[in-house]
Short mmCIF file of C-alpha atoms in Angstrom, two decimals:
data_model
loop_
_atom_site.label_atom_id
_atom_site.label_comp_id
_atom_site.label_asym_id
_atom_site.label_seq_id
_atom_site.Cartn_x
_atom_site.Cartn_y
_atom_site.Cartn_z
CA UNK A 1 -51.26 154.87 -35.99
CA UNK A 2 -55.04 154.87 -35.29
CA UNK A 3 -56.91 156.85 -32.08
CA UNK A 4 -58.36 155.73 -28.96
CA UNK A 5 -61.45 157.53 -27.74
CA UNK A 6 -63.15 157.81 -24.52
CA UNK A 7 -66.96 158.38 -23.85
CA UNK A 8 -69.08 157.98 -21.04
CA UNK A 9 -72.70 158.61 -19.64
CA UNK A 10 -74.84 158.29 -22.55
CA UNK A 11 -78.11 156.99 -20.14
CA UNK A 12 -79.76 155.84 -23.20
CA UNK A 13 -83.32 154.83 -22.82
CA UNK A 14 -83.75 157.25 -19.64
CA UNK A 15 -87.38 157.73 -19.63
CA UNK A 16 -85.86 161.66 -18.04
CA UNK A 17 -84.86 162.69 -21.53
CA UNK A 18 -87.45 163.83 -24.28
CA UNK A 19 -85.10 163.19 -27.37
CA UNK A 20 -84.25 159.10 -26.70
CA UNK A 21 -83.96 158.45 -30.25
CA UNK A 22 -82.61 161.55 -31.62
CA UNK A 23 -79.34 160.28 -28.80
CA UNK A 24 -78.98 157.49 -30.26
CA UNK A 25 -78.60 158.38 -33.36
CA UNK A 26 -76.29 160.86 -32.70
CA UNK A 27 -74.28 158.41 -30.71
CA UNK A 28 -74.17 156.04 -33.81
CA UNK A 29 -73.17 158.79 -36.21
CA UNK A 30 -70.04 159.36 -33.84
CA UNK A 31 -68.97 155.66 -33.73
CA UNK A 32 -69.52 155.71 -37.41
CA UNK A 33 -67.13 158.50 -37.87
CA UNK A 34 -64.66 157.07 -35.92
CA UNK A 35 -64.60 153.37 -36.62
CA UNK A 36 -62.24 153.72 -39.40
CA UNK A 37 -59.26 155.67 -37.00
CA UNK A 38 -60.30 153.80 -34.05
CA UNK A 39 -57.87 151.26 -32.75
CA UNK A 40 -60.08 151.06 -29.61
CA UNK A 41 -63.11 153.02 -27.59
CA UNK A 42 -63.60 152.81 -23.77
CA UNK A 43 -66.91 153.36 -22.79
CA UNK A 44 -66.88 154.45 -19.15
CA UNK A 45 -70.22 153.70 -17.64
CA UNK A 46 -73.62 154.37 -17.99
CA UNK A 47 -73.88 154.10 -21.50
CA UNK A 48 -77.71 152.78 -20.62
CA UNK A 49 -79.75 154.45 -18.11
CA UNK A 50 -81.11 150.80 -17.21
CA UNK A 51 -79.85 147.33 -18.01
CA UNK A 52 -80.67 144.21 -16.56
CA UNK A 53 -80.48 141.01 -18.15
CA UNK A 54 -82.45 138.28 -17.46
CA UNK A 55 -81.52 134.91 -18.47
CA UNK A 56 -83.71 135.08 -21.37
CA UNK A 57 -84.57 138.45 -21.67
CA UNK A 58 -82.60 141.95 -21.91
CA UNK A 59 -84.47 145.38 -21.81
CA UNK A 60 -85.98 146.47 -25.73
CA UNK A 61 -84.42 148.83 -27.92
CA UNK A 62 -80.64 150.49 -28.25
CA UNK A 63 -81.01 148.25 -31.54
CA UNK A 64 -78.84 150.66 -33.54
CA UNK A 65 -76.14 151.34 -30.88
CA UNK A 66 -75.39 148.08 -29.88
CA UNK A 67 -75.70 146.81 -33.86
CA UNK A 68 -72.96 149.53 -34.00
CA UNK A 69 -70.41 147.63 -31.57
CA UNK A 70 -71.05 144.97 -32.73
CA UNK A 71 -69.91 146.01 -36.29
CA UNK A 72 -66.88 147.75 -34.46
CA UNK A 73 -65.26 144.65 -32.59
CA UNK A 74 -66.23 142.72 -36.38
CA UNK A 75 -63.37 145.16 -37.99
CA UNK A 76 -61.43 144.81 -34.82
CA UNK A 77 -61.41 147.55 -32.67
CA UNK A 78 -61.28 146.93 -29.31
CA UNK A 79 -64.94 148.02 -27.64
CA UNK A 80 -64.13 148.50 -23.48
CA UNK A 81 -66.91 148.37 -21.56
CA UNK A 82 -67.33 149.56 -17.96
CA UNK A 83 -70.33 149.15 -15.92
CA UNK A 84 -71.59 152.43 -13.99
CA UNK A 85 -74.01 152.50 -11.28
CA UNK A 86 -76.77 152.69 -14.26
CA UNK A 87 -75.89 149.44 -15.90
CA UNK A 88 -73.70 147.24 -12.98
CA UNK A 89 -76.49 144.25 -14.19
CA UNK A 90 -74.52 142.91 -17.38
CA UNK A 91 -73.66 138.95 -16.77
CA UNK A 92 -72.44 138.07 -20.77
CA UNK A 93 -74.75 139.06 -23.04
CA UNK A 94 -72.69 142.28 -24.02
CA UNK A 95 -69.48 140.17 -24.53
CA UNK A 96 -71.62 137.55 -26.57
CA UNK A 97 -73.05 139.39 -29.03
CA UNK A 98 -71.55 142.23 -29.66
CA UNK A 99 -67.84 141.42 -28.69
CA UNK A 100 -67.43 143.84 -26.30
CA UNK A 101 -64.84 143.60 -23.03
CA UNK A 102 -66.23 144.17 -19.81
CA UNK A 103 -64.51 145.81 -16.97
CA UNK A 104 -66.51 145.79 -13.49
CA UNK A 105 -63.50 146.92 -11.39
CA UNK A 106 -60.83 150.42 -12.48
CA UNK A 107 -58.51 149.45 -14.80
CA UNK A 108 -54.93 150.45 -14.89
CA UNK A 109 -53.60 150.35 -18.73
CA UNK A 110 -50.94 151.35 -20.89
CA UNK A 111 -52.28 152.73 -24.43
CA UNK A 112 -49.20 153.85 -26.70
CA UNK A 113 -47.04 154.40 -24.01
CA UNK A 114 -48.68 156.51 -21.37
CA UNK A 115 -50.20 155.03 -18.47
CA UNK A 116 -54.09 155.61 -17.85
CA UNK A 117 -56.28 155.07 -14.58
CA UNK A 118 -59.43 154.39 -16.07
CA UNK A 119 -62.76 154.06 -14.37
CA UNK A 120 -66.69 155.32 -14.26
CA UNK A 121 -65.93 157.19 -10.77
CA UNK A 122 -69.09 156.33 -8.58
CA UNK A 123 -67.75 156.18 -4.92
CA UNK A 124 -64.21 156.87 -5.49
CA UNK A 125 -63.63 159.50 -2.55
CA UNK A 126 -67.26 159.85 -1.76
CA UNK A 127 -67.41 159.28 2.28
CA UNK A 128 -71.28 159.05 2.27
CA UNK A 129 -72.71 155.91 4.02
CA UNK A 130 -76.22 155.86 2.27
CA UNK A 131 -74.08 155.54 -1.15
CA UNK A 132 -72.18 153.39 0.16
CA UNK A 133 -75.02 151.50 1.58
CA UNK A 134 -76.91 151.28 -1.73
CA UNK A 135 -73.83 150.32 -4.32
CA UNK A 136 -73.49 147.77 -2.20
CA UNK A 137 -76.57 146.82 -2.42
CA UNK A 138 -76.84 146.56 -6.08
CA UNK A 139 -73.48 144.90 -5.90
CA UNK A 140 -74.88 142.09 -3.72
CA UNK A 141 -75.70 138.74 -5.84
CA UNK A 142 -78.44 137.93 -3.06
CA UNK A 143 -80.72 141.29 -4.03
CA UNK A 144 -79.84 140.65 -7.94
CA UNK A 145 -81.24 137.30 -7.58
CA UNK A 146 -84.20 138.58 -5.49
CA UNK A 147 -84.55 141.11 -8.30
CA UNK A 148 -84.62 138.41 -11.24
CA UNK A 149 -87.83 136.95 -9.47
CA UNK A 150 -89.82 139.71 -10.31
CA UNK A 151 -92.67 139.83 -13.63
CA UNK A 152 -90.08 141.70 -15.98
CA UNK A 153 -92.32 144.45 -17.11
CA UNK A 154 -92.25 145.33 -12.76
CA UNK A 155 -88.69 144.83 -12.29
CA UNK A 156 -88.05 146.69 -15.81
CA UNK A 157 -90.54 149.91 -14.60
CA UNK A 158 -88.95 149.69 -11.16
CA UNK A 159 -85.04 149.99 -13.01
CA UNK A 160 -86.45 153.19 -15.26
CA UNK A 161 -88.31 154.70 -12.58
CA UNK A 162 -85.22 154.74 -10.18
CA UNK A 163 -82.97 155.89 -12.90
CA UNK A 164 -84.98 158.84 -13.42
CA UNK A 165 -85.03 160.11 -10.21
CA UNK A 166 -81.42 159.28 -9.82
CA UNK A 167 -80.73 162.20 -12.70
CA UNK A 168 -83.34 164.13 -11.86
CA UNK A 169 -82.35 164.41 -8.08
CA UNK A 170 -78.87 165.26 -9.09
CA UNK A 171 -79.44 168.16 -11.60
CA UNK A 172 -79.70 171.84 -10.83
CA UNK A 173 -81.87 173.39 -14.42
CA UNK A 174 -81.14 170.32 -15.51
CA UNK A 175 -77.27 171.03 -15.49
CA UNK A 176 -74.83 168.76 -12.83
CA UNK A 177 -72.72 171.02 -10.78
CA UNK A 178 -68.98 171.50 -10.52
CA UNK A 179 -68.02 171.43 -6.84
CA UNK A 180 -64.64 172.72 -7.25
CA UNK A 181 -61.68 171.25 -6.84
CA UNK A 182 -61.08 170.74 -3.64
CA UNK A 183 -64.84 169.04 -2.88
CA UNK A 184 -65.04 166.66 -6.55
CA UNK A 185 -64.30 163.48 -4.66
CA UNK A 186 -62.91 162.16 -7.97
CA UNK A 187 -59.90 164.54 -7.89
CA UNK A 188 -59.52 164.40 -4.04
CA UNK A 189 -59.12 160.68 -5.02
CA UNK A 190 -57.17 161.11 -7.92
CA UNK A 191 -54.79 163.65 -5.91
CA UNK A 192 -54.34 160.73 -2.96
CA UNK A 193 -53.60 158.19 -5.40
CA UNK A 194 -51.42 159.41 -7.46
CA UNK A 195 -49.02 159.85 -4.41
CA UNK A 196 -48.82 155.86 -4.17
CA UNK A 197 -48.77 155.62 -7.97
CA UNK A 198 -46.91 158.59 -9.63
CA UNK A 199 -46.27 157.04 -13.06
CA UNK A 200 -50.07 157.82 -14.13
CA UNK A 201 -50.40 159.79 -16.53
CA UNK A 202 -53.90 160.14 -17.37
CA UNK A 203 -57.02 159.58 -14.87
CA UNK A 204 -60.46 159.69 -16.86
CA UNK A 205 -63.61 159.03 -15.34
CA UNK A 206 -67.30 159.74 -16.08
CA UNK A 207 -70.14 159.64 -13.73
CA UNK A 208 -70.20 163.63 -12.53
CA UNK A 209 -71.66 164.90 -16.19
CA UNK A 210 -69.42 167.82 -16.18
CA UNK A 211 -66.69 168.35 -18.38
CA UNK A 212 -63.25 168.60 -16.95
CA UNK A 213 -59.78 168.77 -17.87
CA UNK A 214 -57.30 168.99 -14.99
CA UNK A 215 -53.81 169.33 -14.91
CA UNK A 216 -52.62 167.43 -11.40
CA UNK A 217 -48.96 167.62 -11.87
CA UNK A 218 -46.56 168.14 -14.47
CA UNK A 219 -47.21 165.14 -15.93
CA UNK A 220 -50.41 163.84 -14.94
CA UNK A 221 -53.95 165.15 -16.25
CA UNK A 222 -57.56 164.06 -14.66
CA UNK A 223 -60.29 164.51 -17.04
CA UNK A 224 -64.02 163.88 -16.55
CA UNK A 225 -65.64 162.60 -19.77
CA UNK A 226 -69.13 165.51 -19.24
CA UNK A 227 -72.05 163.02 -20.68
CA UNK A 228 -73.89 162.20 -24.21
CA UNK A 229 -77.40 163.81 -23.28
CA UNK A 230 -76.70 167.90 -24.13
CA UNK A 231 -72.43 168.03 -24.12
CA UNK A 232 -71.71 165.03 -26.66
CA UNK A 233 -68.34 164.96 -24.83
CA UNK A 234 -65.33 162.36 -26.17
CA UNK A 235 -61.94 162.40 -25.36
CA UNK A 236 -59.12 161.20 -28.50
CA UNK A 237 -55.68 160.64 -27.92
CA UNK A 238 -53.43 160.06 -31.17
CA UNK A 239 -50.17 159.03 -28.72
CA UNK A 240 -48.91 162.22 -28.87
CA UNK A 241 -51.62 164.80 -27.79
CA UNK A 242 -54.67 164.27 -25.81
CA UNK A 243 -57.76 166.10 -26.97
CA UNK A 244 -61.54 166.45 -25.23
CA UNK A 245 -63.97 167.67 -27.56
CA UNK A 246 -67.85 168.06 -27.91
CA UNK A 247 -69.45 165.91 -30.86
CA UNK A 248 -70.06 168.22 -34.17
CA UNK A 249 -70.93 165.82 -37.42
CA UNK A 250 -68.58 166.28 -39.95
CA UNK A 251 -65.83 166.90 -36.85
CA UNK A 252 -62.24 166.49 -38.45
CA UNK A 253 -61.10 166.55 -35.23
CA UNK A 254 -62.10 163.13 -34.93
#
């Protein structure tokens, strides 16, 4: 029986992060490694720090990453794709030519008999209105539409730019910061839903770059997936154990 990995929060292409191509490499070297015990990878968000694709054009480079899934969903593993609040602006072109599935909403699944709550995390939990206010906002067709109009090399520096801040705004030393557990709106939300829902068995998320494995009851764990910019984070479960691990080439962990 083959594995099923979890990553999340690579933010390639952030115009934040001084070693863009060294990533991506190193994010290609771990889907090579795995691609032969991979039955399927779920990719939790964020994978870019900016996407947008216009109806003729989609932002340059990630050439060797997305060449990667596309040779992964050729051998037939399943590639799951969820948007994050870095790259909500995919409309097909993912699912065209690379094979990939998209998921824009939390997904509920059962992989080799365990059931898993799977989603990038942005908003579960979090009470703020100006969040609120602004994933809503990227959400809305109208302001994609208005944002389409724009010369693409504007719209394009305007997606960077805010991306950038967005990480840079949320870092202490460059380093996200655990909140404990009774202020990470992702467990607070985990915790409430799992009351309604008590045959999950598994909750993973991204979005918070910190690395967390979290037993919530006896038979129910909440990880959070840390990022691919300085932890190299995956998670691997073989049906039997569940494993999160930092990226080391040559890992036979994998």
């Amino acid at each position: 029986m083959k594995n099923v990995y979890f990553i999340s929060d690579a933010h390639l292409g952030s115009w934040a992060l001084d070693h863009k191509r060294m990533q991506e490499r190193r994010l290609v070297r771990f889907l090579d490694d795995i691609k032969d015990k991979a039955q399927a990878v779920y990719m939790l968000g964020d994978m870019f720090d900016f996407w947008y694709e216009f109806k003729y054009v989609v932002p340059k480079g990630y050439t060797r990453f997305l060449g990667k899934l596309a040779e992964l969903t050729d051998m037939g593993v399943e590639v799951h794709w969820f948007t994050g609040n870095h790259d909500i602006w995919t409309f097909g072109y993912l699912k065209r030519e690379c094979g990939v599935t998209v998921h824009t909403e939390p997904l509920t699944v059962e992989i080799m008999g365990k059931e898993f709550f799977l989603a990038h995390g942005d908003g579960m939990g979090d009470p703020s209105r100006s969040f609120r206010f602004l994933r809503g906002m990227f959400h809305s067709r109208t302001c994609q539409f208005l944002f389409s109009l724009l010369p693409t090399r504007w719209s394009i520096w305007l997606g960077q730019s805010w991306a950038r801040k967005s990480m840079e705004d949320h870092r202490i030393n460059g380093v996200e910061q655990y909140l404990g557990e009774d202020k990470e709106y992702q467990i607070l939300y985990a915790k409430e839903y799992l009351k309604t829902h008590p045959d999950i068995n598994f909750f993973m998320f991204g979005h918070r770059h910190i690395e967390l494995d979290l037993m919530l009851s006896s038979s129910c764990r909440l990880m959070i997936l840390g990022d691919w910019i300085t932890q190299y984070t995956y998670a691997m479960f073989d049906g039997s154990k569940m494993i999160m691990d930092n990226y080391l080439e040559g890992d036979n962990k994998l």
